[in-house]
Tab-separated table of C-alpha atoms in Angstrom:
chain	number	residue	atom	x	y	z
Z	1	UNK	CA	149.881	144.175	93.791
Z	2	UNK	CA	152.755	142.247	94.576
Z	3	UNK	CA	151.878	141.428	98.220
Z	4	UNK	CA	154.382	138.129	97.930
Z	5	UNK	CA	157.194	140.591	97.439
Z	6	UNK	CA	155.835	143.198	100.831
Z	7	UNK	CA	157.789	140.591	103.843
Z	8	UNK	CA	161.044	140.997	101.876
Z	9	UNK	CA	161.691	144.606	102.036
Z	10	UNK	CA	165.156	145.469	103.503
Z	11	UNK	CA	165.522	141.524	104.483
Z	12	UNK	CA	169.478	141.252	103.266
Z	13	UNK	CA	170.127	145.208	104.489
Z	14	UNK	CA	173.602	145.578	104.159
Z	15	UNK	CA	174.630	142.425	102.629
Z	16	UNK	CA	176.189	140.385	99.682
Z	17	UNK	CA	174.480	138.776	96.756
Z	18	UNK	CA	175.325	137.274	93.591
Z	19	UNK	CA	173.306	137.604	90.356
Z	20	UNK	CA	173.505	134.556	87.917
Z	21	UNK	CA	172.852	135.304	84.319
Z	22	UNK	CA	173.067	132.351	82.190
Z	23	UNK	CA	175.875	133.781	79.721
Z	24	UNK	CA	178.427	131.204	77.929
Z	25	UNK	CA	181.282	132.156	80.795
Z	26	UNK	CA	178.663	130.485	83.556
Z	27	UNK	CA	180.317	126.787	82.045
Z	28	UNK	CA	183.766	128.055	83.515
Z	29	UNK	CA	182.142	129.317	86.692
Z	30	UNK	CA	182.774	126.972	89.907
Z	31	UNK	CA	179.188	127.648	91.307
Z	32	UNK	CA	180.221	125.639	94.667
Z	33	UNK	CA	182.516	128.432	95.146
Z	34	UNK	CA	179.285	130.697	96.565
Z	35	UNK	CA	177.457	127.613	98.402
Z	36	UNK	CA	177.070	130.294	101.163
Z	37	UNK	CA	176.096	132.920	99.594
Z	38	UNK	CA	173.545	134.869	98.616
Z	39	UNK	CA	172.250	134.444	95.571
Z	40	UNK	CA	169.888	135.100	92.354
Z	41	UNK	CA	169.370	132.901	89.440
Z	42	UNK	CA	166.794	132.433	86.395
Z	43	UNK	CA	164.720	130.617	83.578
Z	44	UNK	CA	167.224	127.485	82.436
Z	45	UNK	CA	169.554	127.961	85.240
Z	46	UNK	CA	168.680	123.949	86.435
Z	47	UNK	CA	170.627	122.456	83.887
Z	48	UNK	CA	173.979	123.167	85.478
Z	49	UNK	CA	172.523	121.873	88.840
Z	50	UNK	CA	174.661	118.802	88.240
Z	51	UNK	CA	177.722	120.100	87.744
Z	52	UNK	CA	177.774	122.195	91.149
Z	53	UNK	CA	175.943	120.023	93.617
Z	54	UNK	CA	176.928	121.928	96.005
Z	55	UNK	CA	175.278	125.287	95.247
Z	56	UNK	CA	171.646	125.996	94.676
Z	57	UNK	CA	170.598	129.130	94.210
Z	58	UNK	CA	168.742	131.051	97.250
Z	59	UNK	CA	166.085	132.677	95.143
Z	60	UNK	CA	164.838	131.805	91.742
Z	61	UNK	CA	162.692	134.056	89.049
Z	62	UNK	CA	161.173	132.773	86.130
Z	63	UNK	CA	158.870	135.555	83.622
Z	64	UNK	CA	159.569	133.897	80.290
Z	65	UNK	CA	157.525	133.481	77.049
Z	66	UNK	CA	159.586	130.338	76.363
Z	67	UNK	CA	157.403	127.880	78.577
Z	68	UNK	CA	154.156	128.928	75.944
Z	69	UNK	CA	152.903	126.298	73.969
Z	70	UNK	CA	153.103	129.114	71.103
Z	71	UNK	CA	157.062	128.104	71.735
Z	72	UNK	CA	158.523	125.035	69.529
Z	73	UNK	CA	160.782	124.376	73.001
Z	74	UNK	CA	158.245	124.788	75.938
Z	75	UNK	CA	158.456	121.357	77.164
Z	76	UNK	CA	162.227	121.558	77.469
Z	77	UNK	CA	161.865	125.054	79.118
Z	78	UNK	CA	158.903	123.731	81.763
Z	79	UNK	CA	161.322	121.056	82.711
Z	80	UNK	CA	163.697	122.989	83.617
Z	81	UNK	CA	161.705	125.393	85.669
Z	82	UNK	CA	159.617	122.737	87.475
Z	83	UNK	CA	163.619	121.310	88.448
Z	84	UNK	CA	163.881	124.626	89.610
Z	85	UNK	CA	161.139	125.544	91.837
Z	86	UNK	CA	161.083	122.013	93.040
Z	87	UNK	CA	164.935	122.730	95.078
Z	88	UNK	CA	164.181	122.944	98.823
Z	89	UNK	CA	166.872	124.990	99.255
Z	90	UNK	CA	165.559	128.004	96.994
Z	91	UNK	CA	162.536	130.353	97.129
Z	92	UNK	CA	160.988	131.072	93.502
Z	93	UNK	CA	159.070	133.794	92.550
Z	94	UNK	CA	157.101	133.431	89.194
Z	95	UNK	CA	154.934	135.614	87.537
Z	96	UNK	CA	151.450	134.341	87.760
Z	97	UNK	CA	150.563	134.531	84.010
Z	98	UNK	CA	152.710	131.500	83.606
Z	99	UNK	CA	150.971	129.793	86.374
Z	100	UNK	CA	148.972	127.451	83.729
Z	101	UNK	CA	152.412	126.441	82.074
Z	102	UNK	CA	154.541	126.462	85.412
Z	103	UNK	CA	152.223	124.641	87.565
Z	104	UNK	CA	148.980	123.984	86.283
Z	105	UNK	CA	148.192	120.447	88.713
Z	106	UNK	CA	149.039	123.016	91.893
Z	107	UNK	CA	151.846	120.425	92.857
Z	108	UNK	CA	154.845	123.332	93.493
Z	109	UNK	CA	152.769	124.541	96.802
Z	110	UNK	CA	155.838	126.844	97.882
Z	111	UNK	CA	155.743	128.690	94.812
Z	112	UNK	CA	155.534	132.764	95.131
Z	113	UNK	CA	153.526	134.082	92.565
Z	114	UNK	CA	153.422	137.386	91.658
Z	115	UNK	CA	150.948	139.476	89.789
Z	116	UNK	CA	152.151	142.888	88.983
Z	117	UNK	CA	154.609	142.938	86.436
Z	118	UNK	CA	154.689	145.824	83.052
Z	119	UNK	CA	157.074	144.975	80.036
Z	120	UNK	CA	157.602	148.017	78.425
Z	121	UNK	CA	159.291	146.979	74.575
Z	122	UNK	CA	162.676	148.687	74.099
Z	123	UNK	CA	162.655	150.576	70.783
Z	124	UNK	CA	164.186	149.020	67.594
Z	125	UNK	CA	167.669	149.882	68.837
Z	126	UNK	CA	167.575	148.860	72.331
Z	127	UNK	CA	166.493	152.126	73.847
Z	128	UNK	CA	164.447	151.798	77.207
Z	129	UNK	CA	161.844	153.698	79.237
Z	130	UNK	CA	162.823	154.827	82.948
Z	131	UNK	CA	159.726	152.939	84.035
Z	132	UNK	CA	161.845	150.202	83.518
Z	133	UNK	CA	162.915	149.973	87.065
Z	134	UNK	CA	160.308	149.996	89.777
Z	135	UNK	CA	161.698	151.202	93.415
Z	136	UNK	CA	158.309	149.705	94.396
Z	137	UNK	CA	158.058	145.462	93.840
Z	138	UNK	CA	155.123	145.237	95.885
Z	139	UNK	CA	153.576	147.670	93.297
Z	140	UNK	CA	154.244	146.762	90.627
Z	141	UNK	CA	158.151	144.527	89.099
Z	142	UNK	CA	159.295	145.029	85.902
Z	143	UNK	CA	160.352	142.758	83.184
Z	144	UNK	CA	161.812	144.640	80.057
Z	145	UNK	CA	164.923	143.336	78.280
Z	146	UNK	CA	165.874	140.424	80.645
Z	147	UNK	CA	164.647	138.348	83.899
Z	148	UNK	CA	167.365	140.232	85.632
Z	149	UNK	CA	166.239	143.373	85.619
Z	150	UNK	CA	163.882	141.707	88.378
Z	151	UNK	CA	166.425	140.590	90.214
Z	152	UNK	CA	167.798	144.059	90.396
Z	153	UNK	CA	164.733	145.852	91.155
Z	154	UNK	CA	164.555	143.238	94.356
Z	155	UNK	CA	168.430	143.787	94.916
Z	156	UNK	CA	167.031	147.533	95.412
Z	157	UNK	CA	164.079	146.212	97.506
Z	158	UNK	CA	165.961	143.805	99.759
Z	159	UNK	CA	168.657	146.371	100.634
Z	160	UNK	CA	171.646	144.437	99.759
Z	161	UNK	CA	174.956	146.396	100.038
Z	162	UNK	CA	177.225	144.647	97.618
Z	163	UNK	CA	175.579	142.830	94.597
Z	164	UNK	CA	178.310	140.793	91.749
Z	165	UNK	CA	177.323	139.544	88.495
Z	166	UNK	CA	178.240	136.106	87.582
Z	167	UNK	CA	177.397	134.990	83.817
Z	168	UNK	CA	176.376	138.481	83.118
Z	169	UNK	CA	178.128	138.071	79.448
Z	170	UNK	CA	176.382	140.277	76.940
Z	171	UNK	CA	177.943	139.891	73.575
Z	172	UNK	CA	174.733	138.202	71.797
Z	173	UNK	CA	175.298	136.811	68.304
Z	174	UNK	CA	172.197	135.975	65.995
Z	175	UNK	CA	170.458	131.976	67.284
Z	176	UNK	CA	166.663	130.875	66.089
Z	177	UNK	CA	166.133	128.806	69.028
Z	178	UNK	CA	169.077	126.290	67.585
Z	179	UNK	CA	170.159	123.154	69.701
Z	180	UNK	CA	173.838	124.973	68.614
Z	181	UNK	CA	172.702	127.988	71.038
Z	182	UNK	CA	176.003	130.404	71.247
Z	183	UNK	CA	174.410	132.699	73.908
Z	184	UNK	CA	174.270	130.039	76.847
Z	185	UNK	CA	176.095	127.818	79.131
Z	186	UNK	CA	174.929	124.887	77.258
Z	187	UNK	CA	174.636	124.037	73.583
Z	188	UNK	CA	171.047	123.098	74.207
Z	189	UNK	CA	169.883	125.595	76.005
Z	190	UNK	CA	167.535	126.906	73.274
Z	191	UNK	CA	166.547	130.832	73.127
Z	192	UNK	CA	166.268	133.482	70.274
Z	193	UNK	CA	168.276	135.950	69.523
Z	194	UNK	CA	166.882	137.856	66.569
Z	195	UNK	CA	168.167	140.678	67.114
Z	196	UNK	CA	171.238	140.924	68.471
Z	197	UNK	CA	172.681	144.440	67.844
Z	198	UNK	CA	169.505	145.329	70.130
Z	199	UNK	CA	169.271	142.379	72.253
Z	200	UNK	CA	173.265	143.699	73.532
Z	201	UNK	CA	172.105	147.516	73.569
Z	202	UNK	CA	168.373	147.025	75.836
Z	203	UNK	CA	170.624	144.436	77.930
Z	204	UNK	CA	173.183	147.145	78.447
Z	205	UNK	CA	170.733	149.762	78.881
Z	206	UNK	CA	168.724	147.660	81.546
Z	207	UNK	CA	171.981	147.405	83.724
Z	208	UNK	CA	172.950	151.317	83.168
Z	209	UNK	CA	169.520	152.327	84.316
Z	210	UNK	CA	169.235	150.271	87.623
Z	211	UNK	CA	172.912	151.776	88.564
Z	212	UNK	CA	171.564	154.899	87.950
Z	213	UNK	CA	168.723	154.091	90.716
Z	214	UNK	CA	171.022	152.831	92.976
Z	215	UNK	CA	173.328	155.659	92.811
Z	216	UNK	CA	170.640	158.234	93.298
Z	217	UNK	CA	168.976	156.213	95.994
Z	218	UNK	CA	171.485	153.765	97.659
Z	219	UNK	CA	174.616	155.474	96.789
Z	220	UNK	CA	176.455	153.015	99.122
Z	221	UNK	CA	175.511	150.021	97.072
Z	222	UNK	CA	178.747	148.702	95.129
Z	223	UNK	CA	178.397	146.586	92.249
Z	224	UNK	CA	181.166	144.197	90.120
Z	225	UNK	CA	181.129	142.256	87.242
Z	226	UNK	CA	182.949	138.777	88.128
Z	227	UNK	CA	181.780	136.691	85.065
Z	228	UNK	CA	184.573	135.276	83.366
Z	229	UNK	CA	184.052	136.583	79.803
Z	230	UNK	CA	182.203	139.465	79.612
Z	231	UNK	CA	181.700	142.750	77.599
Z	232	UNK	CA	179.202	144.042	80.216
Z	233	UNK	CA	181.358	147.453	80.876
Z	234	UNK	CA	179.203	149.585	83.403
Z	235	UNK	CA	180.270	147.830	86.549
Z	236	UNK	CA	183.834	147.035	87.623
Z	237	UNK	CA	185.501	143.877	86.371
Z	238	UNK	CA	186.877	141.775	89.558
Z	239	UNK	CA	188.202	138.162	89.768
Z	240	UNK	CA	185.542	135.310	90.574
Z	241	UNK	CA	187.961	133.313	91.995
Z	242	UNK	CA	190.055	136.101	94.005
């Protein structure tokens, strides 16, 4: 059980929030811009922390392999989620089995750590499970294809109205964990992309399915793309800026 998730149901009903994927376009993206906002971010997203001191993000989720010793990078990725979860300003969630990589001197005591969470692998071309989206967080959160897929399952437990995807690029190209990383808002950012053909389809497919929630559950909900560059089609395309 997710009981850390339970006192958030319905808490933004009828609001805005934006969802910050870590894409190439989030280096043209005035972040200050939303310093009253709403808003989701992920894994590495502490390295652009300097160049928007105004903003921090309101909630933080971190679920990634990449702070595993098994990982050539882990140090570089634990930095940058101890910067994270160490903001005043922002609530993290983080999934408990990286609780010995995260945190493992206790020192981040406002940490929420949660417990439940399936990763079901997308096939070899990208294709994904409708278990893929839980309706229920406290049951159980899923993390298949991307850390934002659980920030849209709790856009669908919080009861925001009107969610907007900043970053949300798509458009992977082939990186081995490079310090040349194409995929990113930094050059060091440091990820894999082995496969990108499916990387773009699972990504694509994770975003299609959780509309398809929302419009069967919380038809009201309107979503937009506002990342500058993007090929992420199944939302409208509106102006960040505007």
């Amino acid at each position: 059980m997710n009981t850390t998730f339970a006192e958030y149901k319905d808490r933004h009903k009828g609001k805005k929030v934006f969802l910050i994927g870590n894409g190439p376009s989030l280096a043209d993206t005035d972040l200050d811009l939303i310093k009253d906002e709403i808003s989701f971010a992920m894994n590495r997203v502490s390295l652009i922390y300097n160049k928007n001191p105004d903003w921090k993000p309101t909630y933080y989720l971190f679920s990634s392999t990449n702070v595993m010793p098994s990982k050539p990078w882990h140090r570089e990725w634990r930095s940058s989620v101890r910067e994270a979860v160490s903001e005043s300003r922002t609530t993290s969630f983080v999934a408990s089995k990286f609780r010995s990589d995260v945190d493992p001197e206790g020192i981040f005591k406002d940490i929420k750590w949660f417990d439940s969470m399936s990763e079901i692998k997308p096939d070899l071309q990208g294709n994904i499970h409708p278990a893929c989206f839980s309706t229920n967080v406290v049951e159980r959160i899923d993390k298949t294809g991307t850390t934002m897929n659980l920030a849209l399952q709790l856009c669908y437990h919080m009861g925001f109205s009107e969610v907007i995807l900043l970053g949300a690029d798509l458009g992977w190209t082939h990186d081995t964990g490079t310090k040349s990383d194409p995929n990113h808002f930094v050059k060091d950012y440091v990820a894999e992309i082995v496969r990108p053909e499916k990387t773009n389809n699972q990504m694509r497919n994770i975003h299609s399915l959780a509309l398809a929630y929302f419009q069967k559950d919380k038809p009201d909900t309107a979503f937009y793309n506002a990342s500058v560059k993007s090929v992420l089609d199944i939302y409208p395309i509106i102006d960040f800026e505007s």
